[in-house]
């Protein structure tokens, strides 16, 4: 929550990015990355997630194939 004084210091802009910063894990610093940088990092983490999911699916398929052949 911000005060009216804080909003006035921002020329009465209500842009969320002016008032909310993403806290890092240690809770003392804020993330200074730009929106394009954040977006790129988010996309990359999504690609990594799906690579890992593909590995899991391959392992499960191999396990199931082994059960069917018995």
PDB file of N, CA, C and O in Angstrom, chain B, residues numbered from 101:
ATOM      1  N   UNK B 101       0.843  -1.163   0.000  1.00  0.00           N
ATOM      2  CA  UNK B 101       0.000   0.000   0.000  1.00  0.00           C
ATOM      3  C   UNK B 101       0.892   1.230   0.000  1.00  0.00           C
ATOM      4  O   UNK B 101       1.908   1.281   0.693  1.00  0.00           O
ATOM      5  N   UNK B 102       0.494   2.216  -0.788  1.00  0.00           N
ATOM      6  CA  UNK B 102       1.273   3.451  -0.853  1.00  0.00           C
ATOM      7  C   UNK B 102       0.435   4.612  -0.354  1.00  0.00           C
ATOM      8  O   UNK B 102      -0.794   4.558  -0.328  1.00  0.00           O
ATOM      9  N   UNK B 103       1.131   5.652   0.036  1.00  0.00           N
ATOM     10  CA  UNK B 103       0.441   6.840   0.540  1.00  0.00           C
ATOM     11  C   UNK B 103       0.154   7.803  -0.615  1.00  0.00           C
ATOM     12  O   UNK B 103       0.731   7.683  -1.696  1.00  0.00           O
ATOM     13  N   UNK B 104      -0.729   8.743  -0.373  1.00  0.00           N
ATOM     14  CA  UNK B 104      -1.027   9.775  -1.357  1.00  0.00           C
ATOM     15  C   UNK B 104       0.245  10.565  -1.669  1.00  0.00           C
ATOM     16  O   UNK B 104       0.473  10.958  -2.813  1.00  0.00           O
ATOM     17  N   UNK B 105       1.060  10.791  -0.658  1.00  0.00           N
ATOM     18  CA  UNK B 105       2.318  11.510  -0.855  1.00  0.00           C
ATOM     19  C   UNK B 105       3.232  10.763  -1.832  1.00  0.00           C
ATOM     20  O   UNK B 105       3.842  11.377  -2.708  1.00  0.00           O
ATOM     21  N   UNK B 106       3.325   9.432  -1.678  1.00  0.00           N
ATOM     22  CA  UNK B 106       4.153   8.644  -2.585  1.00  0.00           C
ATOM     23  C   UNK B 106       3.619   8.714  -4.016  1.00  0.00           C
ATOM     24  O   UNK B 106       4.396   8.800  -4.968  1.00  0.00           O
ATOM     25  N   UNK B 107       2.302   8.679  -4.164  1.00  0.00           N
ATOM     26  CA  UNK B 107       1.696   8.785  -5.495  1.00  0.00           C
ATOM     27  C   UNK B 107       1.979  10.162  -6.076  1.00  0.00           C
ATOM     28  O   UNK B 107       2.283  10.274  -7.263  1.00  0.00           O
ATOM     29  N   UNK B 108       1.886  11.202  -5.276  1.00  0.00           N
ATOM     30  CA  UNK B 108       2.153  12.556  -5.767  1.00  0.00           C
ATOM     31  C   UNK B 108       3.604  12.695  -6.210  1.00  0.00           C
ATOM     32  O   UNK B 108       3.892  13.422  -7.161  1.00  0.00           O
ATOM     33  N   UNK B 109       4.518  12.011  -5.534  1.00  0.00           N
ATOM     34  CA  UNK B 109       5.930  12.053  -5.924  1.00  0.00           C
ATOM     35  C   UNK B 109       6.155  11.405  -7.289  1.00  0.00           C
ATOM     36  O   UNK B 109       7.155  11.674  -7.955  1.00  0.00           O
ATOM     37  N   UNK B 110       5.233  10.565  -7.691  1.00  0.00           N
ATOM     38  CA  UNK B 110       5.309   9.910  -8.998  1.00  0.00           C
ATOM     39  C   UNK B 110       4.387  10.606 -10.006  1.00  0.00           C
ATOM     40  O   UNK B 110       3.938   9.982 -10.968  1.00  0.00           O
ATOM     41  N   UNK B 111       4.109  11.885  -9.790  1.00  0.00           N
ATOM     42  CA  UNK B 111       3.225  12.681 -10.660  1.00  0.00           C
ATOM     43  C   UNK B 111       1.839  12.041 -10.803  1.00  0.00           C
ATOM     44  O   UNK B 111       1.214  12.090 -11.862  1.00  0.00           O
ATOM     45  N   UNK B 112       1.392  11.450  -9.719  1.00  0.00           N
ATOM     46  CA  UNK B 112       0.070  10.830  -9.622  1.00  0.00           C
ATOM     47  C   UNK B 112      -0.135   9.670 -10.592  1.00  0.00           C
ATOM     48  O   UNK B 112      -1.264   9.322 -10.936  1.00  0.00           O
ATOM     49  N   UNK B 113       0.977   9.080 -11.026  1.00  0.00           N
ATOM     50  CA  UNK B 113       0.880   7.899 -11.879  1.00  0.00           C
ATOM     51  C   UNK B 113       0.551   6.693 -11.012  1.00  0.00           C
ATOM     52  O   UNK B 113       1.119   6.524  -9.933  1.00  0.00           O
ATOM     53  N   UNK B 114      -0.356   5.864 -11.479  1.00  0.00           N
ATOM     54  CA  UNK B 114      -0.724   4.661 -10.736  1.00  0.00           C
ATOM     55  C   UNK B 114      -0.106   3.400 -11.353  1.00  0.00           C
ATOM     56  O   UNK B 114      -0.575   2.288 -11.109  1.00  0.00           O
ATOM     57  N   UNK B 115       0.935   3.584 -12.142  1.00  0.00           N
ATOM     58  CA  UNK B 115       1.626   2.444 -12.742  1.00  0.00           C
ATOM     59  C   UNK B 115       2.143   1.522 -11.634  1.00  0.00           C
ATOM     60  O   UNK B 115       2.898   1.950 -10.762  1.00  0.00           O
ATOM     61  N   UNK B 116       1.744   0.302 -11.677  1.00  0.00           N
ATOM     62  CA  UNK B 116       2.114  -0.662 -10.640  1.00  0.00           C
ATOM     63  C   UNK B 116       3.629  -0.788 -10.514  1.00  0.00           C
ATOM     64  O   UNK B 116       4.153  -0.929  -9.409  1.00  0.00           O
ATOM     65  N   UNK B 117       4.334  -0.738 -11.647  1.00  0.00           N
ATOM     66  CA  UNK B 117       5.789  -0.908 -11.603  1.00  0.00           C
ATOM     67  C   UNK B 117       6.504   0.174 -10.811  1.00  0.00           C
ATOM     68  O   UNK B 117       7.640  -0.020 -10.380  1.00  0.00           O
ATOM     69  N   UNK B 118       5.855   1.302 -10.616  1.00  0.00           N
ATOM     70  CA  UNK B 118       6.464   2.360  -9.812  1.00  0.00           C
ATOM     71  C   UNK B 118       6.449   2.040  -8.317  1.00  0.00           C
ATOM     72  O   UNK B 118       7.241   2.590  -7.552  1.00  0.00           O
ATOM     73  N   UNK B 119       5.565   1.165  -7.915  1.00  0.00           N
ATOM     74  CA  UNK B 119       5.361   0.921  -6.485  1.00  0.00           C
ATOM     75  C   UNK B 119       5.677  -0.506  -6.035  1.00  0.00           C
ATOM     76  O   UNK B 119       5.893  -0.748  -4.848  1.00  0.00           O
ATOM     77  N   UNK B 120       5.705  -1.433  -6.958  1.00  0.00           N
ATOM     78  CA  UNK B 120       5.907  -2.834  -6.597  1.00  0.00           C
ATOM     79  C   UNK B 120       7.182  -3.331  -7.257  1.00  0.00           C
ATOM     80  O   UNK B 120       7.357  -3.188  -8.467  1.00  0.00           O
ATOM     81  N   UNK B 121       8.043  -3.896  -6.489  1.00  0.00           N
ATOM     82  CA  UNK B 121       9.274  -4.486  -6.983  1.00  0.00           C
ATOM     83  C   UNK B 121       9.315  -5.938  -6.556  1.00  0.00           C
ATOM     84  O   UNK B 121       8.861  -6.291  -5.467  1.00  0.00           O
ATOM     85  N   UNK B 122       9.858  -6.767  -7.410  1.00  0.00           N
ATOM     86  CA  UNK B 122       9.988  -8.186  -7.093  1.00  0.00           C
ATOM     87  C   UNK B 122      11.159  -8.363  -6.125  1.00  0.00           C
ATOM     88  O   UNK B 122      12.286  -7.978  -6.434  1.00  0.00           O
ATOM     89  N   UNK B 123      10.895  -8.935  -4.981  1.00  0.00           N
ATOM     90  CA  UNK B 123      11.948  -9.167  -3.988  1.00  0.00           C
ATOM     91  C   UNK B 123      12.739 -10.411  -4.363  1.00  0.00           C
ATOM     92  O   UNK B 123      12.172 -11.399  -4.828  1.00  0.00           O
ATOM     93  N   UNK B 124      14.042 -10.359  -4.161  1.00  0.00           N
ATOM     94  CA  UNK B 124      14.869 -11.532  -4.380  1.00  0.00           C
ATOM     95  C   UNK B 124      14.753 -12.451  -3.172  1.00  0.00           C
ATOM     96  O   UNK B 124      14.136 -12.100  -2.167  1.00  0.00           O
ATOM     97  N   UNK B 125      15.348 -13.617  -3.282  1.00  0.00           N
ATOM     98  CA  UNK B 125      15.204 -14.635  -2.239  1.00  0.00           C
ATOM     99  C   UNK B 125      15.620 -14.152  -0.857  1.00  0.00           C
ATOM    100  O   UNK B 125      15.003 -14.532   0.138  1.00  0.00           O
ATOM    101  N   UNK B 126      16.642 -13.331  -0.777  1.00  0.00           N
ATOM    102  CA  UNK B 126      17.106 -12.900   0.536  1.00  0.00           C
ATOM    103  C   UNK B 126      16.210 -11.825   1.132  1.00  0.00           C
ATOM    104  O   UNK B 126      16.360 -11.466   2.300  1.00  0.00           O
ATOM    105  N   UNK B 127      15.277 -11.309   0.335  1.00  0.00           N
ATOM    106  CA  UNK B 127      14.302 -10.362   0.843  1.00  0.00           C
ATOM    107  C   UNK B 127      14.802  -8.948   1.033  1.00  0.00           C
ATOM    108  O   UNK B 127      14.046  -8.091   1.488  1.00  0.00           O
ATOM    109  N   UNK B 128      16.066  -8.673   0.694  1.00  0.00           N
ATOM    110  CA  UNK B 128      16.594  -7.337   0.940  1.00  0.00           C
ATOM    111  C   UNK B 128      16.813  -6.527  -0.332  1.00  0.00           C
ATOM    112  O   UNK B 128      16.908  -5.302  -0.262  1.00  0.00           O
ATOM    113  N   UNK B 129      16.893  -7.170  -1.482  1.00  0.00           N
ATOM    114  CA  UNK B 129      17.150  -6.461  -2.722  1.00  0.00           C
ATOM    115  C   UNK B 129      15.946  -6.582  -3.640  1.00  0.00           C
ATOM    116  O   UNK B 129      15.090  -7.447  -3.454  1.00  0.00           O
ATOM    117  N   UNK B 130      15.891  -5.715  -4.620  1.00  0.00           N
ATOM    118  CA  UNK B 130      14.826  -5.816  -5.609  1.00  0.00           C
ATOM    119  C   UNK B 130      15.414  -6.198  -6.951  1.00  0.00           C
ATOM    120  O   UNK B 130      16.589  -5.953  -7.223  1.00  0.00           O
ATOM    121  N   UNK B 131      14.593  -6.793  -7.778  1.00  0.00           N
ATOM    122  CA  UNK B 131      14.998  -7.227  -9.101  1.00  0.00           C
ATOM    123  C   UNK B 131      14.956  -6.039 -10.041  1.00  0.00           C
ATOM    124  O   UNK B 131      13.903  -5.426 -10.217  1.00  0.00           O
ATOM    125  N   UNK B 132      16.074  -5.707 -10.640  1.00  0.00           N
ATOM    126  CA  UNK B 132      16.179  -4.527 -11.499  1.00  0.00           C
ATOM    127  C   UNK B 132      16.071  -4.868 -12.985  1.00  0.00           C
ATOM    128  O   UNK B 132      16.290  -4.002 -13.833  1.00  0.00           O
ATOM    129  N   UNK B 133      15.732  -6.135 -13.314  1.00  0.00           N
ATOM    130  CA  UNK B 133      15.638  -6.506 -14.720  1.00  0.00           C
ATOM    131  C   UNK B 133      14.458  -5.802 -15.382  1.00  0.00           C
ATOM    132  O   UNK B 133      13.447  -5.501 -14.746  1.00  0.00           O
ATOM    133  N   UNK B 134      14.618  -5.553 -16.669  1.00  0.00           N
ATOM    134  CA  UNK B 134      13.546  -4.924 -17.446  1.00  0.00           C
ATOM    135  C   UNK B 134      12.480  -5.962 -17.783  1.00  0.00           C
ATOM    136  O   UNK B 134      12.705  -7.163 -17.635  1.00  0.00           O
ATOM    137  N   UNK B 135      11.332  -5.497 -18.233  1.00  0.00           N
ATOM    138  CA  UNK B 135      10.262  -6.408 -18.613  1.00  0.00           C
ATOM    139  C   UNK B 135      10.701  -7.367 -19.719  1.00  0.00           C
ATOM    140  O   UNK B 135      10.418  -8.560 -19.617  1.00  0.00           O
ATOM    141  N   UNK B 136      11.384  -6.897 -20.778  1.00  0.00           N
ATOM    142  CA  UNK B 136      11.860  -7.848 -21.791  1.00  0.00           C
ATOM    143  C   UNK B 136      12.816  -8.900 -21.223  1.00  0.00           C
ATOM    144  O   UNK B 136      12.774 -10.061 -21.630  1.00  0.00           O
ATOM    145  N   UNK B 137      13.668  -8.500 -20.293  1.00  0.00           N
ATOM    146  CA  UNK B 137      14.576  -9.468 -19.670  1.00  0.00           C
ATOM    147  C   UNK B 137      13.797 -10.489 -18.842  1.00  0.00           C
ATOM    148  O   UNK B 137      14.073 -11.688 -18.901  1.00  0.00           O
ATOM    149  N   UNK B 138      12.834 -10.012 -18.081  1.00  0.00           N
ATOM    150  CA  UNK B 138      12.003 -10.922 -17.284  1.00  0.00           C
ATOM    151  C   UNK B 138      11.238 -11.889 -18.180  1.00  0.00           C
ATOM    152  O   UNK B 138      11.149 -13.083 -17.892  1.00  0.00           O
ATOM    153  N   UNK B 139      10.692 -11.364 -19.260  1.00  0.00           N
ATOM    154  CA  UNK B 139       9.928 -12.189 -20.202  1.00  0.00           C
ATOM    155  C   UNK B 139      10.825 -13.271 -20.809  1.00  0.00           C
ATOM    156  O   UNK B 139      10.433 -14.435 -20.898  1.00  0.00           O
ATOM    157  N   UNK B 140      12.016 -12.882 -21.219  1.00  0.00           N
ATOM    158  CA  UNK B 140      12.954 -13.836 -21.806  1.00  0.00           C
ATOM    159  C   UNK B 140      13.319 -14.928 -20.804  1.00  0.00           C
ATOM    160  O   UNK B 140      13.355 -16.107 -21.156  1.00  0.00           O
ATOM    161  N   UNK B 141      13.588 -14.544 -19.568  1.00  0.00           N
ATOM    162  CA  UNK B 141      13.915 -15.521 -18.525  1.00  0.00           C
ATOM    163  C   UNK B 141      12.744 -16.460 -18.266  1.00  0.00           C
ATOM    164  O   UNK B 141      12.936 -17.659 -18.062  1.00  0.00           O
ATOM    165  N   UNK B 142      11.525 -15.911 -18.275  1.00  0.00           N
ATOM    166  CA  UNK B 142      10.332 -16.724 -18.057  1.00  0.00           C
ATOM    167  C   UNK B 142      10.157 -17.731 -19.190  1.00  0.00           C
ATOM    168  O   UNK B 142       9.841 -18.897 -18.953  1.00  0.00           O
ATOM    169  N   UNK B 143      10.367 -17.271 -20.424  1.00  0.00           N
ATOM    170  CA  UNK B 143      10.244 -18.180 -21.558  1.00  0.00           C
ATOM    171  C   UNK B 143      11.283 -19.290 -21.479  1.00  0.00           C
ATOM    172  O   UNK B 143      10.976 -20.453 -21.741  1.00  0.00           O
ATOM    173  N   UNK B 144      12.499 -18.936 -21.124  1.00  0.00           N
ATOM    174  CA  UNK B 144      13.558 -19.941 -21.021  1.00  0.00           C
ATOM    175  C   UNK B 144      13.247 -20.952 -19.928  1.00  0.00           C
ATOM    176  O   UNK B 144      13.489 -22.145 -20.110  1.00  0.00           O
ATOM    177  N   UNK B 145      12.721 -20.503 -18.805  1.00  0.00           N
ATOM    178  CA  UNK B 145      12.382 -21.450 -17.732  1.00  0.00           C
ATOM    179  C   UNK B 145      11.263 -22.385 -18.197  1.00  0.00           C
ATOM    180  O   UNK B 145      11.232 -23.555 -17.815  1.00  0.00           O
ATOM    181  N   UNK B 146      10.351 -21.873 -19.015  1.00  0.00           N
ATOM    182  CA  UNK B 146       9.294 -22.721 -19.567  1.00  0.00           C
ATOM    183  C   UNK B 146       9.859 -23.773 -20.503  1.00  0.00           C
ATOM    184  O   UNK B 146       9.436 -24.929 -20.475  1.00  0.00           O
ATOM    185  N   UNK B 147      10.823 -23.371 -21.337  1.00  0.00           N
ATOM    186  CA  UNK B 147      11.456 -24.338 -22.246  1.00  0.00           C
ATOM    187  C   UNK B 147      12.169 -25.415 -21.441  1.00  0.00           C
ATOM    188  O   UNK B 147      12.089 -26.596 -21.777  1.00  0.00           O
ATOM    189  N   UNK B 148      12.863 -25.018 -20.386  1.00  0.00           N
ATOM    190  CA  UNK B 148      13.563 -25.987 -19.542  1.00  0.00           C
ATOM    191  C   UNK B 148      12.566 -26.943 -18.880  1.00  0.00           C
ATOM    192  O   UNK B 148      12.828 -28.143 -18.794  1.00  0.00           O
ATOM    193  N   UNK B 149      11.440 -26.431 -18.419  1.00  0.00           N
ATOM    194  CA  UNK B 149      10.410 -27.269 -17.813  1.00  0.00           C
ATOM    195  C   UNK B 149       9.951 -28.338 -18.802  1.00  0.00           C
ATOM    196  O   UNK B 149       9.860 -29.513 -18.447  1.00  0.00           O
ATOM    197  N   UNK B 150       9.661 -27.936 -20.042  1.00  0.00           N
ATOM    198  CA  UNK B 150       9.160 -28.899 -21.028  1.00  0.00           C
ATOM    199  C   UNK B 150      10.237 -29.885 -21.457  1.00  0.00           C
ATOM    200  O   UNK B 150       9.916 -31.027 -21.786  1.00  0.00           O
ATOM    201  N   UNK B 151      11.509 -29.478 -21.463  1.00  0.00           N
ATOM    202  CA  UNK B 151      12.595 -30.435 -21.738  1.00  0.00           C
ATOM    203  C   UNK B 151      12.615 -31.511 -20.646  1.00  0.00           C
ATOM    204  O   UNK B 151      12.758 -32.700 -20.931  1.00  0.00           O
ATOM    205  N   UNK B 152      12.470 -31.069 -19.393  1.00  0.00           N
ATOM    206  CA  UNK B 152      12.462 -32.025 -18.288  1.00  0.00           C
ATOM    207  C   UNK B 152      11.234 -32.935 -18.356  1.00  0.00           C
ATOM    208  O   UNK B 152      11.325 -34.128 -18.069  1.00  0.00           O
ATOM    209  N   UNK B 153      10.098 -32.372 -18.732  1.00  0.00           N
ATOM    210  CA  UNK B 153       8.890 -33.193 -18.849  1.00  0.00           C
ATOM    211  C   UNK B 153       9.051 -34.237 -19.954  1.00  0.00           C
ATOM    212  O   UNK B 153       8.591 -35.368 -19.798  1.00  0.00           O
ATOM    213  N   UNK B 154       9.691 -33.883 -21.058  1.00  0.00           N
ATOM    214  CA  UNK B 154       9.951 -34.846 -22.134  1.00  0.00           C
ATOM    215  C   UNK B 154      10.792 -36.005 -21.622  1.00  0.00           C
ATOM    216  O   UNK B 154      10.544 -37.157 -21.975  1.00  0.00           O
ATOM    217  N   UNK B 155      11.796 -35.703 -20.784  1.00  0.00           N
ATOM    218  CA  UNK B 155      12.628 -36.761 -20.208  1.00  0.00           C
ATOM    219  C   UNK B 155      11.799 -37.683 -19.329  1.00  0.00           C
ATOM    220  O   UNK B 155      11.963 -38.902 -19.382  1.00  0.00           O
ATOM    221  N   UNK B 156      10.914 -37.117 -18.523  1.00  0.00           N
ATOM    222  CA  UNK B 156      10.060 -37.927 -17.656  1.00  0.00           C
ATOM    223  C   UNK B 156       9.155 -38.824 -18.499  1.00  0.00           C
ATOM    224  O   UNK B 156       9.003 -40.009 -18.201  1.00  0.00           O
ATOM    225  N   UNK B 157       8.562 -38.271 -19.534  1.00  0.00           N
ATOM    226  CA  UNK B 157       7.671 -39.061 -20.398  1.00  0.00           C
ATOM    227  C   UNK B 157       8.442 -40.203 -21.052  1.00  0.00           C
ATOM    228  O   UNK B 157       7.948 -41.328 -21.126  1.00  0.00           O
ATOM    229  N   UNK B 158       9.651 -39.914 -21.527  1.00  0.00           N
ATOM    230  CA  UNK B 158      10.463 -40.972 -22.133  1.00  0.00           C
ATOM    231  C   UNK B 158      10.753 -42.091 -21.138  1.00  0.00           C
ATOM    232  O   UNK B 158      10.685 -43.268 -21.493  1.00  0.00           O
ATOM    233  N   UNK B 159      11.075 -41.737 -19.894  1.00  0.00           N
ATOM    234  CA  UNK B 159      11.349 -42.754 -18.875  1.00  0.00           C
ATOM    235  C   UNK B 159      10.106 -43.585 -18.597  1.00  0.00           C
ATOM    236  O   UNK B 159      10.193 -44.806 -18.461  1.00  0.00           O
ATOM    237  N   UNK B 160       8.947 -42.933 -18.511  1.00  0.00           N
ATOM    238  CA  UNK B 160       7.705 -43.657 -18.232  1.00  0.00           C
ATOM    239  C   UNK B 160       7.375 -44.591 -19.392  1.00  0.00           C
ATOM    240  O   UNK B 160       6.973 -45.733 -19.170  1.00  0.00           O
ATOM    241  N   UNK B 161       7.538 -44.125 -20.607  1.00  0.00           N
ATOM    242  CA  UNK B 161       7.260 -44.965 -21.778  1.00  0.00           C
ATOM    243  C   UNK B 161       8.168 -46.181 -21.776  1.00  0.00           C
ATOM    244  O   UNK B 161       7.712 -47.290 -22.054  1.00  0.00           O
ATOM    245  N   UNK B 162       9.448 -45.994 -21.468  1.00  0.00           N
ATOM    246  CA  UNK B 162      10.377 -47.122 -21.400  1.00  0.00           C
ATOM    247  C   UNK B 162       9.962 -48.106 -20.318  1.00  0.00           C
ATOM    248  O   UNK B 162      10.021 -49.318 -20.525  1.00  0.00           O
ATOM    249  N   UNK B 163       9.543 -47.596 -19.166  1.00  0.00           N
ATOM    250  CA  UNK B 163       9.106 -48.477 -18.076  1.00  0.00           C
ATOM    251  C   UNK B 163       7.875 -49.266 -18.490  1.00  0.00           C
ATOM    252  O   UNK B 163       7.793 -50.468 -18.236  1.00  0.00           O
ATOM    253  N   UNK B 164       6.913 -48.596 -19.129  1.00  0.00           N
ATOM    254  CA  UNK B 164       5.684 -49.270 -19.546  1.00  0.00           C
ATOM    255  C   UNK B 164       5.974 -50.286 -20.658  1.00  0.00           C
ATOM    256  O   UNK B 164       5.392 -51.370 -20.675  1.00  0.00           O
ATOM    257  N   UNK B 165       6.860 -49.939 -21.572  1.00  0.00           N
ATOM    258  CA  UNK B 165       7.248 -50.899 -22.612  1.00  0.00           C
ATOM    259  C   UNK B 165       7.856 -52.137 -21.996  1.00  0.00           C
ATOM    260  O   UNK B 165       7.599 -53.249 -22.458  1.00  0.00           O
ATOM    261  N   UNK B 166       8.661 -51.965 -20.957  1.00  0.00           N
ATOM    262  CA  UNK B 166       9.284 -53.092 -20.275  1.00  0.00           C
ATOM    263  C   UNK B 166       8.238 -53.976 -19.597  1.00  0.00           C
ATOM    264  O   UNK B 166       8.403 -55.195 -19.552  1.00  0.00           O
ATOM    265  N   UNK B 167       7.169 -53.386 -19.072  1.00  0.00           N
ATOM    266  CA  UNK B 167       6.107 -54.168 -18.430  1.00  0.00           C
ATOM    267  C   UNK B 167       5.289 -54.945 -19.446  1.00  0.00           C
ATOM    268  O   UNK B 167       4.883 -56.076 -19.180  1.00  0.00           O
ATOM    269  N   UNK B 168       5.046 -54.357 -20.596  1.00  0.00           N
ATOM    270  CA  UNK B 168       4.225 -54.992 -21.621  1.00  0.00           C
ATOM    271  C   UNK B 168       4.956 -56.170 -22.235  1.00  0.00           C
ATOM    272  O   UNK B 168       4.319 -57.159 -22.600  1.00  0.00           O
ATOM    273  N   UNK B 169       6.266 -56.097 -22.361  1.00  0.00           N
ATOM    274  CA  UNK B 169       7.045 -57.166 -22.986  1.00  0.00           C
ATOM    275  C   UNK B 169       7.183 -58.392 -22.088  1.00  0.00           C
ATOM    276  O   UNK B 169       7.573 -59.456 -22.569  1.00  0.00           O
ATOM    277  N   UNK B 170       6.881 -58.276 -20.823  1.00  0.00           N
ATOM    278  CA  UNK B 170       7.050 -59.401 -19.884  1.00  0.00           C
ATOM    279  C   UNK B 170       5.954 -60.382 -20.005  1.00  0.00           C
ATOM    280  O   UNK B 170       5.943 -61.385 -19.291  1.00  0.00           O
TER     281      UNK B 170
END
